[in-house]
XYZ file of C-alpha atoms in Angstrom:
365
model
C 59.547 71.390 127.844
C 62.476 69.230 127.981
C 61.944 69.180 124.479
C 60.826 71.872 123.729
C 63.898 73.591 124.605
C 66.062 71.042 122.112
C 63.663 72.166 119.138
C 64.235 75.938 120.534
C 68.411 74.867 120.215
C 67.781 72.867 116.973
C 65.958 76.403 115.544
C 68.633 78.714 117.069
C 71.587 76.186 114.791
C 69.945 76.568 111.889
C 70.028 80.440 112.343
C 73.558 80.478 112.560
C 74.044 78.086 109.942
C 72.005 80.382 107.769
C 74.016 83.302 108.950
C 77.287 81.625 108.041
C 75.849 80.838 104.641
C 74.668 84.141 104.399
C 77.978 85.604 104.978
C 79.464 83.697 102.230
C 78.034 85.333 99.619
C 74.717 87.601 98.582
C 71.800 85.846 98.528
C 69.003 88.432 97.531
C 70.858 88.655 94.465
C 72.648 86.846 91.593
C 76.494 86.104 92.241
C 78.835 88.995 90.225
C 82.002 86.224 88.686
C 84.417 88.595 86.973
C 85.658 86.316 84.257
C 89.066 86.320 84.214
C 89.444 89.147 85.931
C 87.963 92.554 84.739
C 88.458 91.266 81.575
C 86.649 94.107 79.408
C 89.135 96.628 80.542
C 92.353 94.901 81.196
C 94.302 91.980 79.771
C 92.638 88.959 81.113
C 94.293 86.889 83.827
C 96.550 89.162 85.447
C 96.918 90.505 88.934
C 95.816 94.342 88.363
C 92.584 92.068 86.435
C 91.918 90.560 89.250
C 92.511 93.749 91.513
C 90.198 96.114 89.578
C 87.502 93.190 89.290
C 87.265 93.416 93.041
C 87.380 97.038 92.818
C 84.500 97.142 91.116
C 82.060 95.197 92.763
C 83.006 91.456 91.736
C 81.718 89.289 94.298
C 84.420 86.282 92.803
C 87.303 86.304 90.442
C 87.998 83.567 88.073
C 90.795 81.637 87.532
C 91.738 79.226 84.417
C 94.457 76.619 85.975
C 97.102 75.346 83.702
C 99.927 73.744 84.391
C 104.093 74.509 83.371
C 106.977 72.360 82.873
C 108.102 72.020 86.219
C 104.338 71.859 87.388
C 103.927 75.259 88.655
C 100.142 76.072 88.113
C 99.485 78.980 87.173
C 96.108 81.101 85.866
C 95.862 81.112 82.003
C 92.786 81.032 79.678
C 95.056 77.679 77.555
C 97.831 76.327 77.245
C 98.859 77.876 74.652
C 100.190 81.498 74.834
C 100.681 82.818 71.490
C 97.209 85.209 71.587
C 97.795 86.520 74.838
C 101.176 87.290 75.583
C 104.215 88.279 73.730
C 106.111 85.124 73.314
C 106.846 85.659 69.472
C 108.958 88.841 70.491
C 110.922 86.522 72.438
C 113.747 85.419 69.760
C 114.655 83.192 72.301
C 111.502 80.793 72.802
C 111.726 80.642 68.700
C 112.349 76.674 68.648
C 109.479 76.474 71.766
C 106.931 76.707 68.818
C 105.374 73.450 68.042
C 102.646 70.894 66.944
C 100.375 69.502 70.178
C 96.889 68.266 70.219
C 94.787 69.342 73.359
C 91.040 68.044 73.665
C 91.732 66.513 70.308
C 92.662 69.256 68.634
C 95.890 69.921 66.942
C 97.346 72.814 67.268
C 100.425 74.753 65.951
C 101.623 77.413 69.384
C 103.580 78.160 71.926
C 102.346 76.141 75.037
C 102.842 76.414 78.915
C 104.568 73.048 79.538
C 107.310 73.525 77.035
C 108.300 76.397 79.794
C 109.437 76.574 83.852
C 106.967 79.232 85.560
C 110.758 81.292 85.942
C 110.650 81.616 81.899
C 107.156 82.167 81.600
C 107.411 85.125 83.882
C 109.509 86.724 81.206
C 106.550 87.141 78.880
C 104.299 89.959 79.214
C 100.612 89.522 78.686
C 98.760 91.416 76.630
C 95.088 91.814 75.394
C 94.187 89.444 73.233
C 90.726 90.803 72.002
C 91.696 93.671 68.954
C 88.550 95.686 69.801
C 89.907 96.379 73.612
C 92.117 98.878 75.212
C 95.874 97.605 73.689
C 97.443 99.947 75.792
C 98.243 97.922 78.527
C 100.401 95.139 76.707
C 103.297 93.834 78.105
C 103.226 95.551 80.954
C 102.000 92.592 84.034
C 102.938 88.835 84.282
C 101.494 85.975 84.017
C 100.448 84.788 87.900
C 100.780 82.275 89.370
C 98.225 80.592 91.222
C 98.875 81.125 94.398
C 100.042 85.400 93.413
C 96.108 85.288 92.200
C 94.482 83.302 95.524
C 96.885 86.092 97.279
C 94.731 89.017 95.540
C 91.102 86.965 96.680
C 92.426 86.108 100.382
C 93.240 89.903 100.832
C 89.855 91.061 99.679
C 86.956 91.797 101.685
C 85.082 88.741 99.626
C 87.561 86.484 99.268
C 86.141 84.707 96.399
C 87.234 82.436 93.710
C 86.634 80.563 90.747
C 89.113 78.462 89.704
C 88.596 76.061 86.676
C 90.638 72.739 86.234
C 91.513 73.151 82.403
C 91.780 70.416 80.313
C 92.445 68.063 83.216
C 93.118 64.822 81.333
C 95.888 66.336 78.975
C 97.686 67.898 82.074
C 97.637 64.550 83.612
C 98.832 62.568 81.011
C 101.018 65.206 81.140
C 102.022 64.777 84.012
C 102.327 61.081 83.839
C 104.199 60.909 80.677
C 106.571 63.850 81.285
C 107.254 63.570 85.473
C 106.735 59.954 85.865
C 104.771 60.471 88.629
C 100.422 59.563 89.873
C 99.954 62.430 91.159
C 96.839 64.691 88.780
C 96.326 67.932 88.385
C 92.798 68.255 90.519
C 95.434 67.193 93.342
C 97.622 69.532 92.975
C 94.460 72.145 92.969
C 93.111 71.049 96.063
C 96.609 71.120 98.336
C 97.277 74.654 97.281
C 93.460 75.530 97.979
C 93.732 73.950 101.535
C 96.801 75.505 102.092
C 94.982 78.760 101.857
C 91.905 77.534 104.202
C 89.504 77.167 101.116
C 88.414 73.746 102.329
C 84.906 74.101 104.119
C 81.435 74.152 103.286
C 81.450 77.686 104.380
C 84.732 78.612 101.935
C 83.734 81.067 99.033
C 85.076 79.100 96.825
C 83.740 77.269 93.614
C 85.626 74.713 91.530
C 84.645 74.415 88.040
C 85.641 71.969 85.006
C 83.818 70.826 80.951
C 85.161 67.294 81.794
C 82.501 65.291 84.579
C 84.981 62.927 85.136
C 87.454 65.237 87.139
C 84.653 66.615 88.828
C 82.980 63.642 89.882
C 87.154 62.361 91.134
C 87.080 66.053 92.623
C 83.659 65.424 94.593
C 84.970 62.902 96.403
C 88.183 64.381 97.962
C 86.278 67.890 98.520
C 83.072 69.628 100.465
C 84.022 72.297 98.070
C 80.673 72.867 95.811
C 81.527 72.020 92.122
C 80.090 73.549 88.604
C 79.493 71.636 84.900
C 80.593 73.605 82.583
C 79.051 72.706 79.045
C 78.102 74.814 75.917
C 75.104 73.533 75.340
C 71.623 72.217 77.272
C 72.170 69.156 79.131
C 68.893 66.531 79.441
C 67.025 65.909 82.298
C 68.497 62.519 82.906
C 72.188 63.822 82.964
C 70.970 66.357 85.358
C 69.543 64.335 87.763
C 72.914 62.270 87.405
C 75.079 65.264 87.962
C 72.691 66.289 90.681
C 73.910 63.950 93.395
C 77.477 65.501 93.191
C 77.451 68.910 91.456
C 76.637 72.377 93.266
C 75.241 73.890 89.516
C 75.977 74.256 86.069
C 77.784 77.235 84.243
C 76.093 77.355 80.649
C 76.282 79.461 77.624
C 73.940 82.368 77.589
C 72.558 81.034 74.008
C 70.854 77.839 76.050
C 69.316 79.860 78.500
C 67.354 82.362 75.842
C 68.507 81.850 72.777
C 69.581 84.338 70.018
C 69.719 83.398 65.912
C 71.806 84.139 63.656
C 70.582 88.096 62.361
C 70.903 88.479 66.103
C 67.035 88.459 67.629
C 65.673 86.767 70.653
C 64.311 83.706 69.872
C 62.671 82.574 73.483
C 63.600 81.362 76.482
C 64.150 77.804 77.242
C 63.217 75.392 80.428
C 66.817 75.271 81.338
C 66.891 77.220 84.210
C 63.937 75.719 85.594
C 64.931 72.586 84.825
C 68.290 72.629 86.778
C 66.250 74.284 89.793
C 64.535 71.803 89.968
C 67.019 69.531 90.770
C 68.643 72.140 93.579
C 71.195 72.854 90.985
C 72.321 76.592 90.702
C 73.216 78.375 87.580
C 75.878 80.065 86.114
C 75.815 81.884 83.010
C 78.249 82.952 80.565
C 79.305 85.324 78.972
C 78.217 88.700 79.440
C 80.089 91.545 77.653
C 79.254 95.101 76.811
C 80.404 95.321 73.523
C 77.523 95.657 70.969
C 78.475 92.020 68.774
C 77.517 90.549 71.964
C 74.044 92.041 72.554
C 71.201 90.827 71.034
C 69.430 93.781 68.641
C 66.376 93.903 71.091
C 68.698 95.355 73.888
C 69.379 98.724 71.811
C 73.165 97.927 72.532
C 72.367 98.413 75.990
C 73.843 95.535 78.223
C 71.600 96.817 81.150
C 68.878 95.255 79.675
C 70.164 91.729 78.890
C 71.011 91.966 82.651
C 67.100 92.482 83.115
C 66.233 89.433 80.477
C 68.565 87.190 82.797
C 67.677 88.069 85.968
C 64.347 87.747 85.630
C 65.127 84.167 84.283
C 66.577 83.487 87.994
C 69.743 82.824 86.736
C 72.445 82.852 90.231
C 74.950 83.855 89.096
C 76.511 86.065 85.908
C 80.252 85.594 84.322
C 80.598 88.785 83.037
C 84.082 90.504 81.688
C 83.148 94.286 83.144
C 81.607 93.371 86.521
C 81.909 97.417 86.919
C 78.872 97.137 84.669
C 76.478 94.416 86.513
C 77.605 96.099 89.971
C 76.098 99.410 88.598
C 73.297 97.675 87.839
C 72.277 95.525 90.601
C 72.914 98.705 92.191
C 70.209 100.413 90.360
C 68.053 97.742 91.212
C 68.500 97.426 94.480
C 67.901 101.433 94.757
C 64.351 101.226 93.206
C 63.504 98.562 95.730
C 64.943 100.365 98.712
C 63.235 103.326 98.113
C 59.880 101.696 97.184
C 60.183 99.499 100.704
C 60.822 102.695 102.410
C 57.145 104.070 100.528
C 55.762 100.788 101.544
C 57.389 101.265 105.341
C 56.208 104.684 105.788
C 52.443 103.912 103.915
C 52.464 100.662 107.130
C 53.935 103.703 109.771
C 51.463 105.744 108.402
C 48.411 102.865 108.780
C 49.470 101.464 112.319
C 49.347 105.495 114.016
C 45.964 105.844 112.540
C 44.630 102.800 113.568
C 46.059 103.157 117.233
C 44.336 106.308 117.366
C 41.375 105.149 116.402
C 41.589 102.472 118.886
C 42.207 104.780 121.350
C 39.659 107.020 121.008
C 37.541 104.048 120.572
C 38.221 102.765 123.846
C 38.097 106.058 125.704
C 34.629 106.647 124.225
C 33.582 103.440 124.889
C 34.671 103.335 128.635
């Protein structure tokens, strides 16, 4: 009898653990990851874009983490800033433009590492894609990592997805310019811990294109780690990284091929391969504009979402979280309608069966 109660207690503990995991993120559908916030509607990586994404139903808001000259962490897609801010119109910073090599490529631009946080805060953020709404240009500022976390922590989901952007570049900058052994990975983890993102059940993923950086982080946190790749990762590598990664984030074309003529060529086995090693798959980037949709979808982003949901992708990086949210709502409504019909049918069958049994027993006795 004692063994039975011990076993029962164990099952109860498992149930509690499952409930805790279920409370972190929805388990019955793919995750809605707001790529740089609601970046299809507002300038990316702004507090307003993050807040709008949450209003639109995003489970997670994503942030690229870069450093300033005074080692403040800010949310911006790249270390260079001319394409996404009005820095060119600030004459006081004209002399800051220079050549700098980042990730093996030399660029002539303005860079975050040449500006203090105070100086960056004088710049206005602008919509970097000319085919999107330009009316919000200059209205918002580059947010700090803490400002991004404040938005998340005060939301209902609190889901975050910071990316360690070019960590090797920034670690070299820290060492050369500031004469310290501190790494950008440690800086990020310290701030995340400050905000309570330091447990297995914390609604936080850490991502990077640099595997060495993630391996370093894996020895310092229990948070789930995601390796970003633009190409298919071979099975041997998947097996290796599955030892310390939660999953991979990949370009959607590695899952469903599209040729240069804009037509689908067929699905790959990549999602199945990842799942076989226990890795989750988050795909990027889903956008509503027609130039990002295969002709097979008939200019309908719902059709694209439908295709990738069928392929069992676990999370979707999207510039338009409202669209994916509405798609999933429609799917769930359809399921609920079907389930309601099934429940009604089952209830009727039970009722008829009960009446039949009662009738049989009365007549038998």
